[in-house]
Every structure is written in structure tokens, then in C-alpha cells.
mmCIF file of C-alpha atoms in Angstrom:
data_model
loop_
_atom_site.group_PDB
_atom_site.id
_atom_site.type_symbol
_atom_site.label_atom_id
_atom_site.label_comp_id
_atom_site.label_asym_id
_atom_site.label_seq_id
_atom_site.Cartn_x
_atom_site.Cartn_y
_atom_site.Cartn_z
ATOM 1 C CA MET A 679 -20.727 -0.139 183.387
ATOM 2 C CA LYS A 680 -20.674 -3.924 184.028
ATOM 3 C CA GLU A 681 -22.984 -6.248 182.415
ATOM 4 C CA GLU A 682 -24.730 -7.585 185.858
ATOM 5 C CA GLN A 683 -25.245 -3.353 186.732
ATOM 6 C CA PHE A 684 -26.816 -2.879 183.555
ATOM 7 C CA GLU A 685 -28.977 -5.740 183.479
ATOM 8 C CA GLY A 686 -30.322 -4.770 187.192
ATOM 9 C CA LEU A 687 -30.511 -1.075 185.894
ATOM 10 C CA ILE A 688 -32.975 -2.388 182.951
ATOM 11 C CA LYS A 689 -34.733 -4.479 185.502
ATOM 12 C CA ARG A 690 -35.129 -1.280 187.965
ATOM 13 C CA LEU A 691 -36.691 0.918 185.111
ATOM 14 C CA GLY A 692 -39.556 -1.996 184.357
ATOM 15 C CA GLY A 693 -37.711 -3.256 181.473
ATOM 16 C CA GLU A 694 -36.362 -6.800 180.509
ATOM 17 C CA ILE A 695 -33.338 -8.145 178.714
ATOM 18 C CA ILE A 696 -33.849 -10.206 175.669
ATOM 19 C CA ASN A 697 -30.988 -12.832 175.274
ATOM 20 C CA VAL A 698 -31.393 -13.080 171.543
ATOM 21 C CA GLY A 699 -28.578 -16.108 171.298
ATOM 22 C CA LYS A 700 -26.990 -14.481 168.375
ATOM 23 C CA SER A 701 -25.586 -11.611 166.992
ATOM 24 C CA VAL A 702 -28.209 -8.622 166.361
ATOM 25 C CA LYS A 703 -26.536 -5.602 164.834
ATOM 26 C CA THR A 704 -29.267 -4.215 162.507
ATOM 27 C CA VAL A 705 -32.671 -2.866 162.830
ATOM 28 C CA GLU A 706 -34.066 -5.835 160.406
ATOM 29 C CA GLN A 707 -32.106 -8.572 162.910
ATOM 30 C CA ALA A 708 -33.722 -6.871 166.004
ATOM 31 C CA VAL A 709 -37.292 -6.893 164.154
ATOM 32 C CA ASN A 710 -36.638 -10.622 163.416
ATOM 33 C CA ALA A 711 -35.538 -11.776 166.755
ATOM 34 C CA THR A 712 -38.155 -9.791 168.603
ATOM 35 C CA GLY A 713 -41.396 -9.482 166.330
ATOM 36 C CA SER A 714 -41.309 -5.783 166.873
ATOM 37 C CA ASN A 715 -42.122 -3.022 164.550
ATOM 38 C CA PRO A 716 -39.239 -1.323 163.066
ATOM 39 C CA LYS A 717 -40.648 1.966 164.724
ATOM 40 C CA GLN A 718 -40.238 0.323 168.150
ATOM 41 C CA ILE A 719 -36.695 -0.613 167.684
ATOM 42 C CA ILE A 720 -34.507 2.236 168.605
ATOM 43 C CA LYS A 721 -31.035 3.200 167.691
ATOM 44 C CA SER A 722 -28.596 4.560 170.406
ATOM 45 C CA LEU A 723 -25.816 6.540 168.497
ATOM 46 C CA LEU A 724 -22.984 8.188 170.045
ATOM 47 C CA PHE A 725 -21.750 11.587 168.342
ATOM 48 C CA ILE A 726 -18.848 13.740 169.409
ATOM 49 C CA SER A 727 -19.879 17.578 169.536
ATOM 50 C CA GLU A 728 -17.230 19.916 168.381
ATOM 51 C CA ASP A 729 -16.486 20.919 172.023
ATOM 52 C CA LYS A 730 -15.436 17.133 172.197
ATOM 53 C CA GLU A 731 -18.609 16.389 174.317
ATOM 54 C CA PRO A 732 -20.178 13.037 173.637
ATOM 55 C CA VAL A 733 -23.758 12.956 173.083
ATOM 56 C CA LEU A 734 -26.098 10.009 172.888
ATOM 57 C CA VAL A 735 -28.848 10.464 169.935
ATOM 58 C CA ILE A 736 -31.892 7.847 169.829
ATOM 59 C CA VAL A 737 -33.932 7.511 166.883
ATOM 60 C CA ASP A 738 -36.110 4.881 165.887
ATOM 61 C CA GLY A 739 -35.050 1.881 163.636
ATOM 62 C CA LYS A 740 -36.513 3.565 160.576
ATOM 63 C CA SER A 741 -35.071 7.126 160.975
ATOM 64 C CA LYS A 742 -31.532 8.662 160.237
ATOM 65 C CA VAL A 743 -30.429 11.255 162.435
ATOM 66 C CA ASP A 744 -30.502 14.954 161.026
ATOM 67 C CA PHE A 745 -27.100 16.365 162.002
ATOM 68 C CA LYS A 746 -28.276 19.652 161.297
ATOM 69 C CA LYS A 747 -31.078 19.323 163.955
ATOM 70 C CA VAL A 748 -28.594 17.784 166.389
ATOM 71 C CA ALA A 749 -26.411 20.679 165.996
ATOM 72 C CA GLU A 750 -29.061 23.372 166.790
ATOM 73 C CA ILE A 751 -29.188 21.448 170.253
ATOM 74 C CA VAL A 752 -25.888 20.548 171.170
ATOM 75 C CA GLY A 753 -23.363 22.113 168.525
ATOM 76 C CA LYS A 754 -21.754 20.761 165.134
ATOM 77 C CA VAL A 755 -21.458 16.850 165.609
ATOM 78 C CA ARG A 756 -19.654 13.865 164.050
ATOM 79 C CA PHE A 757 -20.084 10.080 164.768
ATOM 80 C CA ALA A 758 -17.892 8.693 167.131
ATOM 81 C CA THR A 759 -15.294 6.193 166.061
ATOM 82 C CA PRO A 760 -15.601 2.607 167.124
ATOM 83 C CA SER A 761 -12.923 3.074 169.689
ATOM 84 C CA GLU A 762 -14.676 6.362 170.967
ATOM 85 C CA VAL A 763 -17.856 4.505 171.565
ATOM 86 C CA LYS A 764 -16.288 1.770 173.326
ATOM 87 C CA GLN A 765 -14.096 4.047 175.727
ATOM 88 C CA ILE A 766 -16.950 6.506 176.486
ATOM 89 C CA THR A 767 -20.029 4.214 176.683
ATOM 90 C CA GLY A 768 -18.146 0.657 177.761
ATOM 91 C CA PHE A 769 -20.329 -1.019 175.015
ATOM 92 C CA GLU A 770 -19.342 -1.957 171.671
ATOM 93 C CA ILE A 771 -21.192 -0.409 168.387
ATOM 94 C CA GLY A 772 -24.633 -1.994 167.907
ATOM 95 C CA ALA A 773 -24.894 -3.165 172.020
ATOM 96 C CA VAL A 774 -24.812 0.579 173.248
ATOM 97 C CA PRO A 775 -28.018 0.563 175.578
ATOM 98 C CA PRO A 776 -30.331 3.693 175.751
ATOM 99 C CA VAL A 777 -29.738 3.875 179.586
ATOM 100 C CA GLY A 778 -26.872 3.682 182.015
ATOM 101 C CA VAL A 779 -24.601 5.586 179.292
ATOM 102 C CA GLU A 780 -23.678 8.682 181.421
ATOM 103 C CA VAL A 781 -23.681 11.489 178.585
ATOM 104 C CA LYS A 782 -26.022 14.251 177.232
ATOM 105 C CA THR A 783 -28.981 12.152 175.718
ATOM 106 C CA VAL A 784 -31.332 13.643 172.933
ATOM 107 C CA ILE A 785 -34.291 11.426 172.098
ATOM 108 C CA ASP A 786 -36.331 11.803 169.020
ATOM 109 C CA LYS A 787 -40.024 13.188 169.811
ATOM 110 C CA ASP A 788 -41.258 10.156 167.837
ATOM 111 C CA VAL A 789 -39.654 7.418 170.133
ATOM 112 C CA LEU A 790 -41.945 8.590 172.931
ATOM 113 C CA GLU A 791 -44.998 7.463 170.521
ATOM 114 C CA ASN A 792 -44.314 3.856 171.450
ATOM 115 C CA GLU A 793 -45.332 2.037 174.849
ATOM 116 C CA PHE A 794 -42.157 0.042 174.892
ATOM 117 C CA VAL A 795 -38.754 0.339 172.845
ATOM 118 C CA VAL A 796 -36.340 -2.318 172.005
ATOM 119 C CA GLY A 797 -32.804 -1.344 171.707
ATOM 120 C CA GLY A 798 -29.005 -2.383 172.462
ATOM 121 C CA GLY A 799 -28.963 -4.576 175.287
ATOM 122 C CA GLY A 800 -25.023 -4.134 176.437
ATOM 123 C CA LYS A 801 -23.971 -7.070 174.381
ATOM 124 C CA ILE A 802 -24.252 -7.786 170.774
ATOM 125 C CA ASP A 803 -26.613 -10.985 171.283
ATOM 126 C CA LYS A 804 -28.824 -9.191 173.641
ATOM 127 C CA LEU A 805 -31.552 -6.451 173.691
ATOM 128 C CA SER A 806 -33.037 -4.415 175.994
ATOM 129 C CA LYS A 807 -36.850 -3.689 176.119
ATOM 130 C CA LEU A 808 -38.497 -0.610 178.384
ATOM 131 C CA SER A 809 -40.802 2.243 178.248
ATOM 132 C CA PRO A 810 -39.165 5.258 176.295
ATOM 133 C CA GLN A 811 -40.517 7.595 178.979
ATOM 134 C CA LYS A 812 -38.114 5.833 181.504
ATOM 135 C CA ILE A 813 -35.308 6.283 179.093
ATOM 136 C CA VAL A 814 -36.078 10.088 179.097
ATOM 137 C CA GLU A 815 -36.419 10.275 182.856
ATOM 138 C CA HIS A 816 -33.154 8.047 183.796
ATOM 139 C CA GLN A 817 -30.921 9.737 181.060
ATOM 140 C CA ASN A 818 -32.739 13.279 181.807
ATOM 141 C CA ALA A 819 -33.015 13.292 178.155
ATOM 142 C CA ILE A 820 -33.838 16.179 175.728
ATOM 143 C CA ILE A 821 -36.737 15.378 173.791
ATOM 144 C CA ALA A 822 -36.429 17.129 170.098
ATOM 145 C CA ASN A 823 -37.000 16.206 166.470
ATOM 146 C CA VAL A 824 -33.588 15.115 165.368
ATOM 147 C CA LYS A 825 -34.487 12.846 162.626
ATOM 148 C CA VAL A 826 -34.377 13.247 158.727
ATOM 149 C CA GLU A 827 -37.777 13.944 157.741
ATOM 150 C CA GLU A 828 -39.154 11.757 155.072
ATOM 151 C CA LYS A 829 -40.109 13.060 151.933
ATOM 152 C CA GLN A 830 -43.742 12.824 150.800
#
């Protein structure tokens, strides 16, 4: 997907592109750039299943993906390599957006607690801001608990 197409998609979904003007690769950098809460920042992570199928998994910025929980949905997975991420999504690691990537998508249920979320914006110096419900609708995403539970 070309940059213009992606930005048009975000606008059609009622979201916006935030041009940060500098590299944003971490949750902390995204929080600082937008003033958002880490729970509002999302990570769009590409995995490859044992069937060689790509799977986009979306969790909030405070969470880690629980591989066992993802495996219950799509089978055993591994992280995609940087070259696989670029080849499959068309985006670099750190810039992968939560929409516009035409692969099976799983979104952690807690992401839906936010009115809006901030995620990859297609380029390393841009972020996207949109409703998590729009992500679910556009990606036809599976909603599940896929994050590592915090120890009490």
C-alpha cells in the first residue's frame, strides 16, 4: 500500500495521521510525541504461523504478546523477520499500521477499552490515531485475550 493510499484509508476511517517529524520507534517515544497514555499506544506486530501464514497481532503499549494464547487461535507462531515484515506488509518494523495490512488480524480485547489508539503511521516518523473499533471492522479482526497477564 502506497503512503497516499494508507493516509486516505486512515482519514476514511475517521482517524488522523500525526506527523511527528522525527523517528518514533518505541512506545515511550510515541507517548512523548503525542501525550498519550501507554495503554493508548498500540503495537502492530507481525507473526508467522507454522502454516507459513502471516498474522498481525495488536496489543497495547504496556503489554507483551502471549505466544501460547495466539497459538490457541492460529497455531504456533514466531515473530516475522524484518525482511518478512517489509515484504508482507510493505512497511518497516516500527511503522506497521494497525489497518491496511491484508492479513489475519488478532487484537487484544483490552485495546477496545480506549476511545482512540495511536499506532504505526506507515513511516517511522508518523503515527496513526483512530478508533480501535474501526480497526476491528476494517481488518475483520479477531478479538481475544492475547497478552501476557501481569503478575499481581
